[in-house]
Amino acid sequence: MHGMANVNQKPDVLVIGGGNAALCAAMTAREAGATVLVLEHAPRDSRGGNSRHTRNLRVMHLNPTATLTNSYSEEEYWKDLLGVTSGKTDETLARMTIRSTSGVLSWMEARGVHFQPSLSGTLNLSRTNAFFLGGGKALMNAYYLTAERLGIEVAYNTEVTSLHLVDGAAREAVAMMEGGPLTIRPKTVVVSSGGFQANIEWLREYWGDAADNFLIRGTPYARGVVLRNLLDQGVAPIGDPTQCHAVAIDARAPKFDGGIVTRLDCVPFSIVVDHDAGRFYDEGQDIWPKRYAIWGRLVAQMPNQIAYSIMDAKSESLFMPSVFPAIRANTIRELAGKLGLDPVALEATVQSFNRAVQPGIFNSDVLDDCRTAGIDPPKTHWARKIDTPPFIGYPLRPGITFTYLGVKVDEQARVLMKDGQPCANLFAAGEVMAGNILGQGYLAGFGMAIGTVFGRIAGREAAKIARNPSSN
Ligand SMILES: Cc1cc2nc3c(=O)[nH]c(=O)nc-3n(C[C@H](O)[C@H](O)[C@H](O)COP(=O)(O)OP(=O)(O)OC[C@H]3O[C@@H](n4cnc5c(N)ncnc54)[C@H](O)[C@@H]3O)c2cc1C
């Protein structure tokens, strides 16, 4: 189908992207009376970007709610954010985002999202994070259904290739729709096209050949085409272009879209070796939620970008496994063979580790006193001898969650030019501007919080200007 003529080429609001931030902006703008066109690069059945892989969002609340225990104040949320970003954040935008989350649950429910009753799990998030019933896929489906009901136009298989900025305003968007060119002349534009983590060539600029071995946890469509196009036209960048959030995932995961089930939480209860079967980092440095993000980077720096988590039967029930079966063997040598490692080298590594293990009282829930002595690197917690068959191994690769580079915005979600001036009719929401607030690190559930809050602001402001251009 060549549906070029089938879409409104002069919408009040053009929304680029089809994830959480995009749909929040689209629904808000439409509810304010604007005509809205959403252009989503993905086909319908894989719409929703990385948002469809999510499970929860982080919400400030002063009292228990149906789905959150206890309370989570603005101050505590802000301190958590300061902790992970080491201060690389914008306090005004961050506090505004945090405060705005206190109203999002009912807004989301009114648009079809259901939440799970509070639960406990590996990351203990029942106080701070509300979990979507059915996960991010169900959330996105609910939003698309609501969008349809509201009369929002959605075109799938449509990639925006450029936006033309003239005198500080976005005048025209060019897209490829099902292989044919399409030109849109919208009154206002919301850019919500995610990060550039699926653009391996772009990652190669910073990581070299190593990038070829990265696995991308989410959508293959977040390629940063619009981001680069805007930066080339003088839009102010934000966030470190060389950095990405990466976790260690099961190396058997697909190149793209493996999602949450490829994650492995076994590192603290194992030893991790490189392709020469040698250890390279303290596996027990801290509790996993505080350390899981550094392991993506560590594995990315290893030769061939691969590592192996090795443990014994005692540890198997202590962590959330990935969707792939553990690799098992009755001896370390046999396990090495199955993993493609040198059996003699792996046995030597395990033996020297076992000899270094000190007596202690093992407790997986706290920073216990089970540690090694006399080896480098040490294992400072949860160190127990690997001596009880079956022996278990998982191959690990870096799994890229998102990139940090984005466009600079103000409190009205307006995109800022390098000279500090806002574009008259161009807004941004979600991962494409998250670097304003999350300059480094990650706080579980904060990506969806930023996208929801800024999506709503962008939709509101875009509709306002589209319907009354002089209000700018
Ligand atoms: C496995 C995984 C689990 C996660 N879990 C959580 C979680 O539980 N909680 C949380 O808060 N965050 C989580 N995150 C982070 C979260 O996914 C992001 O912060 C959030 O989804 C970003 O939303 P977005 O709308 O900005 O981008 P996305 O949802 O990625 O959407 C980007 C959209 O833009 C489209 N697009 C891109 N380029 C173009 C173009 N040129 N033309 C047209 N369309 C284009 C894409 O197809 C896509 O639809 C997780 C991420 C991953 C990978």
Short mmCIF file of C-alpha atoms and ligand atoms in Angstrom, two decimals:
data_model
loop_
_atom_site.label_atom_id
_atom_site.label_comp_id
_atom_site.label_asym_id
_atom_site.label_seq_id
_atom_site.Cartn_x
_atom_site.Cartn_y
_atom_site.Cartn_z
CA MET A 1 0.00 0.00 0.00
CA HIS A 2 1.20 3.51 -0.85
CA GLY A 3 -0.91 5.55 1.47
CA MET A 4 0.78 8.88 0.89
CA ALA A 5 -2.37 10.77 0.27
CA ASN A 6 -4.15 8.98 3.07
CA VAL A 7 -2.70 10.96 5.92
CA ASN A 8 -3.36 14.53 6.95
CA GLN A 9 -0.33 16.35 5.61
CA LYS A 10 -1.11 19.50 7.58
CA PRO A 11 -1.82 18.33 11.12
CA ASP A 12 -1.77 20.72 14.04
CA VAL A 13 0.70 18.43 15.79
CA LEU A 14 3.08 15.96 14.18
CA VAL A 15 4.41 13.40 16.65
CA ILE A 16 7.57 11.58 15.58
CA GLY A 17 7.90 8.13 17.12
CA GLY A 18 5.46 5.64 18.53
CA GLY A 19 6.62 4.84 22.07
CA ASN A 20 5.39 5.99 25.47
CA ALA A 21 6.51 9.62 25.15
CA ALA A 22 4.96 9.90 21.68
CA LEU A 23 1.60 8.50 22.70
CA CYS A 24 1.44 10.59 25.89
CA ALA A 25 2.08 13.70 23.78
CA ALA A 26 -0.39 12.63 21.07
CA MET A 27 -3.24 11.90 23.49
CA THR A 28 -2.69 15.14 25.40
CA ALA A 29 -2.61 17.25 22.25
CA ARG A 30 -5.70 15.59 20.82
CA GLU A 31 -7.62 15.99 24.06
CA ALA A 32 -6.77 19.71 23.89
CA GLY A 33 -8.49 19.85 20.51
CA ALA A 34 -5.56 19.56 18.10
CA THR A 35 -5.45 17.30 15.06
CA VAL A 36 -2.60 14.84 15.56
CA LEU A 37 -0.57 12.67 13.20
CA VAL A 38 1.80 10.07 14.68
CA LEU A 39 4.55 8.72 12.42
CA GLU A 40 5.99 5.44 13.70
CA HIS A 41 8.90 3.80 11.88
CA ALA A 42 8.06 0.32 13.14
CA PRO A 43 5.34 -1.83 11.63
CA ARG A 44 2.17 -2.12 13.69
CA ASP A 45 3.09 -5.41 15.34
CA SER A 46 6.34 -4.05 16.74
CA ARG A 47 5.14 -0.53 17.49
CA GLY A 48 5.97 1.06 20.80
CA GLY A 49 9.78 1.26 20.79
CA ASN A 50 11.61 0.41 23.97
CA SER A 51 8.51 1.37 25.92
CA ARG A 52 6.93 -1.97 25.12
CA HIS A 53 9.76 -3.72 27.01
CA THR A 54 9.22 -1.79 30.22
CA ARG A 55 7.55 -2.98 33.38
CA ASN A 56 7.18 -0.04 35.72
CA LEU A 57 7.53 3.63 36.43
CA ARG A 58 8.83 5.47 39.45
CA VAL A 59 6.26 7.60 41.21
CA MET A 60 6.45 10.13 44.01
CA HIS A 61 3.61 9.56 46.51
CA LEU A 62 2.95 10.80 50.01
CA ASN A 63 0.62 7.97 51.07
CA PRO A 64 0.21 4.31 50.19
CA THR A 65 -1.81 3.78 47.01
CA ALA A 66 -3.56 0.72 45.61
CA THR A 67 -0.32 -0.30 43.92
CA LEU A 68 2.45 1.34 45.98
CA THR A 69 3.37 0.79 49.60
CA ASN A 70 4.28 3.44 52.17
CA SER A 71 5.43 6.82 50.76
CA TYR A 72 8.14 8.22 48.51
CA SER A 73 8.78 11.92 48.90
CA GLU A 74 10.13 14.47 46.43
CA GLU A 75 13.26 14.79 48.56
CA GLU A 76 13.96 11.08 48.64
CA TYR A 77 13.33 10.71 44.90
CA TRP A 78 15.62 13.69 44.24
CA LYS A 79 18.35 12.19 46.43
CA ASP A 80 18.08 8.87 44.62
CA LEU A 81 18.47 10.72 41.33
CA LEU A 82 21.44 12.72 42.59
CA GLY A 83 23.04 9.48 43.75
CA VAL A 84 22.90 7.74 40.38
CA THR A 85 23.76 10.80 38.28
CA SER A 86 26.52 12.09 40.57
CA GLY A 87 24.98 15.51 40.08
CA LYS A 88 24.80 15.32 36.28
CA THR A 89 21.21 16.54 36.18
CA ASP A 90 19.22 19.78 35.91
CA GLU A 91 17.61 20.36 39.29
CA THR A 92 14.72 22.47 38.00
CA LEU A 93 13.72 20.00 35.31
CA ALA A 94 14.34 17.04 37.60
CA ARG A 95 12.24 18.33 40.48
CA MET A 96 9.48 19.33 38.10
CA THR A 97 9.50 15.81 36.67
CA ILE A 98 9.49 14.21 40.11
CA ARG A 99 6.59 16.35 41.33
CA SER A 100 4.63 15.68 38.17
CA THR A 101 4.86 11.92 38.64
CA SER A 102 2.57 12.22 41.65
CA GLY A 103 -0.36 12.73 39.31
CA VAL A 104 0.42 10.24 36.56
CA LEU A 105 -1.15 7.01 37.83
CA SER A 106 -4.75 8.19 37.61
CA TRP A 107 -4.04 9.89 34.28
CA MET A 108 -2.63 6.64 32.93
CA GLU A 109 -5.53 4.59 34.30
CA ALA A 110 -8.00 6.93 32.63
CA ARG A 111 -6.29 6.03 29.34
CA GLY A 112 -6.52 2.30 29.76
CA VAL A 113 -3.40 1.32 31.75
CA HIS A 114 -3.83 -1.18 34.58
CA PHE A 115 -1.36 -1.65 37.41
CA GLN A 116 -0.36 -4.73 39.36
CA PRO A 117 -0.91 -4.97 43.08
CA SER A 118 2.38 -4.11 44.83
CA LEU A 119 4.87 -6.94 44.80
CA SER A 120 8.33 -7.76 46.00
CA GLY A 121 11.18 -9.11 43.91
CA THR A 122 14.88 -8.94 43.22
CA LEU A 123 14.97 -5.17 43.01
CA ASN A 124 12.51 -4.48 45.87
CA LEU A 125 10.65 -1.77 44.05
CA SER A 126 7.15 -2.07 45.49
CA ARG A 127 7.43 1.20 47.38
CA THR A 128 8.83 3.39 44.62
CA ASN A 129 7.67 1.84 41.35
CA ALA A 130 4.21 1.08 39.97
CA PHE A 131 4.17 -2.02 37.75
CA PHE A 132 2.09 -2.18 34.57
CA LEU A 133 -0.28 -5.14 34.46
CA GLY A 134 0.81 -7.07 31.36
CA GLY A 135 4.00 -5.01 31.09
CA GLY A 136 4.90 -2.25 28.65
CA LYS A 137 3.31 -4.06 25.72
CA ALA A 138 -0.10 -3.93 27.38
CA LEU A 139 0.49 -0.29 28.27
CA MET A 140 1.32 0.60 24.67
CA ASN A 141 -1.66 -1.35 23.35
CA ALA A 142 -3.93 0.54 25.76
CA TYR A 143 -2.51 3.86 24.62
CA TYR A 144 -2.90 3.01 20.92
CA LEU A 145 -6.48 1.95 21.53
CA THR A 146 -7.17 5.22 23.33
CA ALA A 147 -5.42 7.14 20.56
CA GLU A 148 -7.64 5.48 17.97
CA ARG A 149 -10.74 6.24 20.01
CA LEU A 150 -9.67 9.90 20.24
CA GLY A 151 -9.23 10.16 16.49
CA ILE A 152 -5.44 10.34 16.39
CA GLU A 153 -4.02 9.34 13.05
CA VAL A 154 -1.16 6.80 13.19
CA ALA A 155 1.00 5.85 10.20
CA TYR A 156 3.23 2.79 10.70
CA ASN A 157 6.26 1.81 8.60
CA THR A 158 6.96 5.51 8.28
CA GLU A 159 10.41 6.84 9.03
CA VAL A 160 10.94 10.56 9.42
CA THR A 161 14.25 11.26 7.70
CA SER A 162 14.52 15.02 8.24
CA LEU A 163 12.88 18.05 9.76
CA HIS A 164 13.54 21.41 8.18
CA LEU A 165 14.20 24.19 10.65
CA VAL A 166 13.81 27.67 9.20
CA ASP A 167 14.29 30.77 11.36
CA GLY A 168 13.93 28.80 14.56
CA ALA A 169 10.82 26.89 13.58
CA ALA A 170 10.15 23.43 12.17
CA ARG A 171 8.46 23.99 8.81
CA GLU A 172 8.45 20.63 7.15
CA ALA A 173 9.06 16.97 7.88
CA VAL A 174 10.16 14.51 5.25
CA ALA A 175 9.41 10.84 5.74
CA MET A 176 9.58 7.54 3.91
CA MET A 177 6.22 5.85 4.11
CA GLU A 178 6.16 2.23 3.00
CA GLY A 179 9.01 3.05 0.65
CA GLY A 180 7.56 6.24 -0.80
CA PRO A 181 8.41 9.83 0.13
CA LEU A 182 5.98 11.87 2.20
CA THR A 183 6.12 15.56 3.09
CA ILE A 184 4.26 16.90 6.11
CA ARG A 185 3.75 20.59 6.91
CA PRO A 186 2.61 20.55 10.52
CA LYS A 187 1.95 23.54 12.74
CA THR A 188 3.96 22.04 15.56
CA VAL A 189 6.20 19.00 16.04
CA VAL A 190 6.92 16.71 19.00
CA VAL A 191 10.10 14.68 18.62
CA SER A 192 9.82 11.48 20.64
CA SER A 193 11.93 9.14 18.58
CA GLY A 194 14.01 7.62 21.41
CA GLY A 195 17.77 7.25 21.57
CA PHE A 196 20.26 6.09 18.91
CA GLN A 197 21.27 2.83 20.57
CA ALA A 198 20.10 0.70 17.64
CA ASN A 199 22.42 2.55 15.26
CA ILE A 200 25.49 0.28 15.38
CA GLU A 201 27.43 2.49 12.93
CA TRP A 202 26.95 5.46 15.26
CA LEU A 203 28.01 3.38 18.29
CA ARG A 204 31.10 2.36 16.34
CA GLU A 205 32.21 6.01 16.31
CA TYR A 206 32.90 5.68 20.04
CA TRP A 207 33.38 1.96 20.60
CA GLY A 208 35.08 0.87 17.40
CA ASP A 209 34.69 -2.75 16.32
CA ALA A 210 33.48 -3.72 19.81
CA ALA A 211 30.10 -2.21 18.92
CA ASP A 212 29.53 -5.05 16.46
CA ASN A 213 29.28 -7.43 19.41
CA PHE A 214 26.81 -5.34 21.38
CA LEU A 215 23.31 -6.67 21.76
CA ILE A 216 20.56 -4.06 21.70
CA ARG A 217 17.96 -4.85 24.34
CA GLY A 218 15.17 -2.95 22.64
CA THR A 219 13.78 -1.79 19.33
CA PRO A 220 15.89 -1.79 16.14
CA TYR A 221 14.10 1.43 15.09
CA ALA A 222 15.73 3.78 17.61
CA ARG A 223 18.48 4.86 15.22
CA GLY A 224 18.70 8.55 16.07
CA VAL A 225 18.00 9.75 12.54
CA VAL A 226 15.96 12.75 13.68
CA LEU A 227 18.31 13.41 16.59
CA ARG A 228 21.32 13.70 14.31
CA ASN A 229 19.37 15.76 11.81
CA LEU A 230 18.41 18.27 14.52
CA LEU A 231 21.91 18.47 15.97
CA ASP A 232 23.22 19.14 12.45
CA GLN A 233 20.88 22.13 12.26
CA GLY A 234 22.16 23.86 15.38
CA VAL A 235 19.96 22.33 18.07
CA ALA A 236 21.76 22.27 21.43
CA PRO A 237 22.98 18.79 22.37
CA ILE A 238 22.75 17.39 25.89
CA GLY A 239 24.32 14.29 27.43
CA ASP A 240 27.59 12.51 26.80
CA PRO A 241 27.57 11.23 23.20
CA THR A 242 30.08 8.51 24.02
CA GLN A 243 28.04 6.93 26.81
CA CYS A 244 25.27 4.39 26.88
CA HIS A 245 23.50 2.43 29.59
CA ALA A 246 24.52 -1.19 29.27
CA VAL A 247 23.91 -4.27 31.39
CA ALA A 248 25.29 -7.78 31.18
CA ILE A 249 22.74 -9.98 29.44
CA ASP A 250 22.65 -13.57 28.27
CA ALA A 251 24.94 -13.77 25.24
CA ARG A 252 22.40 -16.00 23.50
CA ALA A 253 19.93 -13.09 23.26
CA PRO A 254 18.93 -11.89 19.78
CA LYS A 255 20.67 -8.84 18.30
CA PHE A 256 17.60 -6.64 18.94
CA ASP A 257 14.46 -6.69 21.07
CA GLY A 258 15.47 -9.46 23.49
CA GLY A 259 13.88 -7.36 26.22
CA ILE A 260 13.88 -7.97 29.94
CA VAL A 261 13.98 -11.79 29.86
CA THR A 262 17.58 -11.83 28.61
CA ARG A 263 18.86 -10.15 31.76
CA LEU A 264 20.93 -12.21 34.21
CA ASP A 265 21.25 -11.44 37.90
CA CYS A 266 23.75 -14.17 38.71
CA VAL A 267 27.00 -12.19 38.82
CA PRO A 268 27.23 -11.61 42.61
CA PHE A 269 26.80 -15.32 43.29
CA SER A 270 29.32 -16.45 40.71
CA ILE A 271 32.78 -15.76 39.41
CA VAL A 272 33.01 -14.07 36.03
CA VAL A 273 35.79 -14.96 33.60
CA ASP A 274 36.87 -13.62 30.22
CA HIS A 275 37.49 -15.66 27.09
CA ASP A 276 40.87 -16.77 28.50
CA ALA A 277 39.01 -18.10 31.58
CA GLY A 278 40.59 -15.49 33.89
CA ARG A 279 38.71 -13.34 36.41
CA PHE A 280 38.84 -9.57 35.90
CA TYR A 281 36.63 -7.74 38.44
CA ASP A 282 35.20 -8.03 41.96
CA GLU A 283 31.89 -9.83 41.40
CA GLY A 284 30.73 -9.14 44.96
CA GLN A 285 31.47 -5.43 45.17
CA ASP A 286 27.93 -4.36 46.07
CA ILE A 287 24.32 -5.46 45.90
CA TRP A 288 23.25 -6.20 42.35
CA PRO A 289 20.83 -3.29 41.77
CA LYS A 290 23.73 -0.95 42.50
CA ARG A 291 26.19 -2.79 40.29
CA TYR A 292 24.33 -4.36 37.42
CA ALA A 293 24.87 -1.43 35.09
CA ILE A 294 28.66 -1.46 35.39
CA TRP A 295 28.84 -5.05 34.20
CA GLY A 296 27.58 -4.14 30.75
CA ARG A 297 30.50 -1.76 30.40
CA LEU A 298 32.99 -4.24 31.86
CA VAL A 299 32.02 -6.96 29.41
CA ALA A 300 32.12 -4.41 26.57
CA GLN A 301 35.77 -3.77 27.42
CA MET A 302 36.75 -7.46 27.39
CA PRO A 303 38.31 -9.10 24.34
CA ASN A 304 35.52 -10.18 21.96
CA GLN A 305 33.04 -8.50 24.32
CA ILE A 306 32.22 -11.79 26.00
CA ALA A 307 32.41 -13.13 29.55
CA TYR A 308 31.14 -16.17 31.43
CA SER A 309 29.46 -16.39 34.80
CA ILE A 310 30.46 -19.59 36.59
CA MET A 311 28.86 -20.98 39.75
CA ASP A 312 27.83 -24.22 41.41
CA ALA A 313 24.57 -25.82 42.51
CA LYS A 314 24.50 -23.83 45.79
CA SER A 315 23.90 -20.57 43.95
CA GLU A 316 21.35 -21.56 41.39
CA SER A 317 18.22 -20.63 43.31
CA LEU A 318 19.54 -17.24 44.42
CA PHE A 319 18.92 -15.16 41.30
CA MET A 320 16.50 -14.53 38.49
CA PRO A 321 17.73 -16.59 35.54
CA SER A 322 17.42 -15.49 31.92
CA VAL A 323 14.96 -17.15 29.56
CA PHE A 324 17.74 -19.41 28.23
CA PRO A 325 18.59 -22.62 30.08
CA ALA A 326 21.71 -22.62 32.23
CA ILE A 327 24.64 -24.58 30.81
CA ARG A 328 25.36 -27.47 33.19
CA ALA A 329 28.10 -30.01 33.73
CA ASN A 330 29.34 -32.38 36.41
CA THR A 331 32.89 -31.04 36.38
CA ILE A 332 34.45 -27.65 35.78
CA ARG A 333 36.41 -29.08 32.86
CA GLU A 334 33.28 -30.35 31.20
CA LEU A 335 31.58 -27.00 31.78
CA ALA A 336 34.53 -25.21 30.18
CA GLY A 337 34.17 -27.43 27.12
CA LYS A 338 30.49 -26.63 26.79
CA LEU A 339 31.20 -22.88 27.07
CA GLY A 340 34.08 -23.00 24.62
CA LEU A 341 36.68 -22.15 27.29
CA ASP A 342 40.05 -23.77 27.90
CA PRO A 343 39.28 -26.52 30.50
CA VAL A 344 42.70 -26.38 32.14
CA ALA A 345 42.62 -22.59 32.47
CA LEU A 346 39.09 -22.55 33.91
CA GLU A 347 39.92 -25.28 36.40
CA ALA A 348 42.99 -23.34 37.52
CA THR A 349 40.94 -20.15 37.96
CA VAL A 350 38.29 -21.96 40.02
CA GLN A 351 40.94 -23.69 42.14
CA SER A 352 42.80 -20.51 42.98
CA PHE A 353 39.49 -18.77 43.74
CA ASN A 354 38.42 -21.64 46.01
CA ARG A 355 41.71 -21.51 47.88
CA ALA A 356 41.25 -17.78 48.48
CA VAL A 357 37.73 -18.09 49.96
CA GLN A 358 37.69 -17.19 53.66
CA PRO A 359 35.28 -18.60 56.24
CA GLY A 360 32.14 -16.51 56.68
CA ILE A 361 28.37 -16.59 57.11
CA PHE A 362 26.70 -16.46 53.74
CA ASN A 363 23.67 -14.19 53.36
CA SER A 364 22.48 -13.27 49.91
CA ASP A 365 20.31 -10.41 51.22
CA VAL A 366 23.03 -8.27 52.77
CA LEU A 367 26.67 -7.38 52.14
CA ASP A 368 27.88 -10.49 53.99
CA ASP A 369 31.36 -11.36 55.27
CA CYS A 370 32.12 -14.09 52.73
CA ARG A 371 35.19 -12.81 50.94
CA THR A 372 38.45 -13.86 49.42
CA ALA A 373 41.98 -13.12 50.58
CA GLY A 374 45.17 -13.11 48.58
CA ILE A 375 43.82 -12.97 45.03
CA ASP A 376 43.48 -10.14 42.58
CA PRO A 377 40.83 -9.09 41.86
CA PRO A 378 39.22 -10.02 45.18
CA LYS A 379 35.61 -11.03 45.61
CA THR A 380 34.53 -8.96 48.59
CA HIS A 381 31.09 -10.45 49.37
CA TRP A 382 29.22 -13.70 48.72
CA ALA A 383 32.45 -15.57 48.03
CA ARG A 384 31.87 -19.30 48.49
CA LYS A 385 33.84 -22.22 47.13
CA ILE A 386 32.64 -23.43 43.74
CA ASP A 387 32.66 -27.14 44.60
CA THR A 388 29.16 -28.60 44.41
CA PRO A 389 28.01 -30.16 41.13
CA PRO A 390 26.27 -29.59 38.90
CA PHE A 391 28.41 -26.65 37.84
CA ILE A 392 26.56 -23.92 35.99
CA GLY A 393 27.58 -21.34 33.43
CA TYR A 394 26.00 -18.47 31.52
CA PRO A 395 27.67 -16.55 28.67
CA LEU A 396 27.39 -12.75 29.02
CA ARG A 397 27.43 -9.92 26.50
CA PRO A 398 26.82 -6.18 26.82
CA GLY A 399 23.16 -5.38 26.36
CA ILE A 400 22.60 -1.75 25.43
CA THR A 401 19.53 -0.18 27.00
CA PHE A 402 19.77 3.41 25.74
CA THR A 403 22.15 6.20 24.79
CA TYR A 404 22.49 9.49 26.69
CA LEU A 405 22.93 12.01 23.88
CA GLY A 406 19.82 14.08 23.23
CA VAL A 407 18.43 17.52 22.56
CA LYS A 408 18.34 20.26 25.16
CA VAL A 409 14.88 21.35 26.33
CA ASP A 410 13.30 23.83 28.74
CA GLU A 411 10.46 23.38 31.24
CA GLN A 412 7.87 23.63 28.46
CA ALA A 413 9.63 20.79 26.60
CA ARG A 414 10.70 23.28 23.92
CA VAL A 415 13.79 22.27 22.00
CA LEU A 416 16.60 24.78 22.52
CA MET A 417 19.05 25.98 19.89
CA LYS A 418 22.76 26.31 20.60
CA ASP A 419 22.30 30.04 21.20
CA GLY A 420 19.84 29.22 24.00
CA GLN A 421 16.75 30.31 22.07
CA PRO A 422 13.81 27.89 22.03
CA CYS A 423 12.45 26.69 18.70
CA ALA A 424 9.05 28.25 18.18
CA ASN A 425 7.10 25.07 17.48
CA LEU A 426 9.38 22.13 18.22
CA PHE A 427 9.12 20.03 21.36
CA ALA A 428 10.84 16.91 22.62
CA ALA A 429 9.86 14.16 25.05
CA GLY A 430 11.26 10.86 26.27
CA GLU A 431 14.60 9.25 25.68
CA VAL A 432 15.54 11.89 23.08
CA MET A 433 15.68 14.50 25.86
CA ALA A 434 16.21 12.32 28.96
CA GLY A 435 19.87 13.38 29.10
CA ASN A 436 18.71 16.78 30.42
CA ILE A 437 17.77 15.07 33.66
CA LEU A 438 19.62 11.78 33.60
CA GLY A 439 23.15 12.77 32.61
CA GLN A 440 24.64 9.52 33.82
CA GLY A 441 23.55 6.27 35.49
CA TYR A 442 20.00 5.02 35.76
CA LEU A 443 17.17 4.91 38.24
CA ALA A 444 14.73 2.05 37.63
CA GLY A 445 11.43 3.39 36.35
CA PHE A 446 12.73 6.88 35.59
CA GLY A 447 12.74 6.53 31.79
CA MET A 448 9.00 6.05 31.69
CA ALA A 449 8.54 8.79 34.28
CA ILE A 450 10.43 11.30 32.09
CA GLY A 451 8.58 10.19 28.96
CA THR A 452 5.16 10.41 30.58
CA VAL A 453 5.75 13.78 32.21
CA PHE A 454 7.45 15.40 29.20
CA GLY A 455 5.12 13.73 26.72
CA ARG A 456 2.21 15.38 28.47
CA ILE A 457 3.95 18.77 28.62
CA ALA A 458 5.01 18.58 24.97
CA GLY A 459 1.50 17.59 23.87
CA ARG A 460 -0.09 20.38 25.87
CA GLU A 461 2.32 23.07 24.65
CA ALA A 462 2.27 21.88 21.05
CA ALA A 463 -1.53 21.95 20.97
CA LYS A 464 -1.58 25.41 22.54
CA ILE A 465 0.73 26.86 19.92
CA ALA A 466 -0.90 25.03 17.02
CA ARG A 467 -4.28 26.41 17.94
CA ASN A 468 -3.08 29.88 18.83
CA PRO A 469 0.34 30.59 17.24
CA SER A 470 0.57 34.03 18.83
CA SER A 471 0.53 32.47 22.32
CA ASN A 472 4.19 31.73 21.91
C1 LIG B 1 14.58 -4.12 28.15
C2 LIG B 1 14.26 -2.75 28.67
C3 LIG B 1 13.52 -2.60 29.84
C4 LIG B 1 13.24 -1.34 30.33
N1 LIG B 1 12.47 -1.26 31.46
C5 LIG B 1 12.11 -0.05 31.92
C6 LIG B 1 11.18 0.07 33.01
O1 LIG B 1 10.70 -0.92 33.55
N2 LIG B 1 10.88 1.33 33.43
C7 LIG B 1 11.37 2.46 32.83
O2 LIG B 1 11.05 3.56 33.26
N3 LIG B 1 12.21 2.37 31.77
C8 LIG B 1 12.58 1.15 31.30
N4 LIG B 1 13.39 1.08 30.21
C9 LIG B 1 13.77 2.35 29.53
C10 LIG B 1 12.55 2.81 28.69
O3 LIG B 1 12.32 1.82 27.72
C11 LIG B 1 12.73 4.13 28.00
O4 LIG B 1 13.13 5.12 28.92
C12 LIG B 1 11.40 4.60 27.36
O5 LIG B 1 10.76 3.53 26.74
C13 LIG B 1 11.64 5.68 26.36
O6 LIG B 1 10.42 6.01 25.75
P1 LIG B 1 10.41 6.83 24.39
O7 LIG B 1 9.00 6.96 24.01
O8 LIG B 1 11.23 8.04 24.54
O9 LIG B 1 11.22 5.91 23.36
P2 LIG B 1 10.83 4.52 22.69
O10 LIG B 1 9.77 3.81 23.45
O11 LIG B 1 12.07 3.79 22.40
O12 LIG B 1 10.14 4.97 21.34
C14 LIG B 1 10.87 5.52 20.27
C15 LIG B 1 9.96 5.43 19.07
O13 LIG B 1 10.45 6.22 18.00
C16 LIG B 1 10.32 5.50 16.80
N5 LIG B 1 11.27 6.12 15.87
C17 LIG B 1 12.61 6.24 16.00
N6 LIG B 1 13.13 6.94 14.97
C18 LIG B 1 12.08 7.26 14.17
C19 LIG B 1 11.96 8.01 12.96
N7 LIG B 1 13.03 8.53 12.36
N8 LIG B 1 10.73 8.15 12.39
C20 LIG B 1 9.63 7.62 13.00
N9 LIG B 1 9.68 6.93 14.16
C21 LIG B 1 10.90 6.76 14.74
C22 LIG B 1 10.57 4.07 17.19
O14 LIG B 1 10.06 3.17 16.26
C23 LIG B 1 9.82 4.02 18.52
O15 LIG B 1 8.45 3.80 18.32
C24 LIG B 1 13.70 -0.18 29.67
C25 LIG B 1 14.43 -0.31 28.48
C26 LIG B 1 14.70 -1.57 27.98
C27 LIG B 1 15.47 -1.69 26.70
#
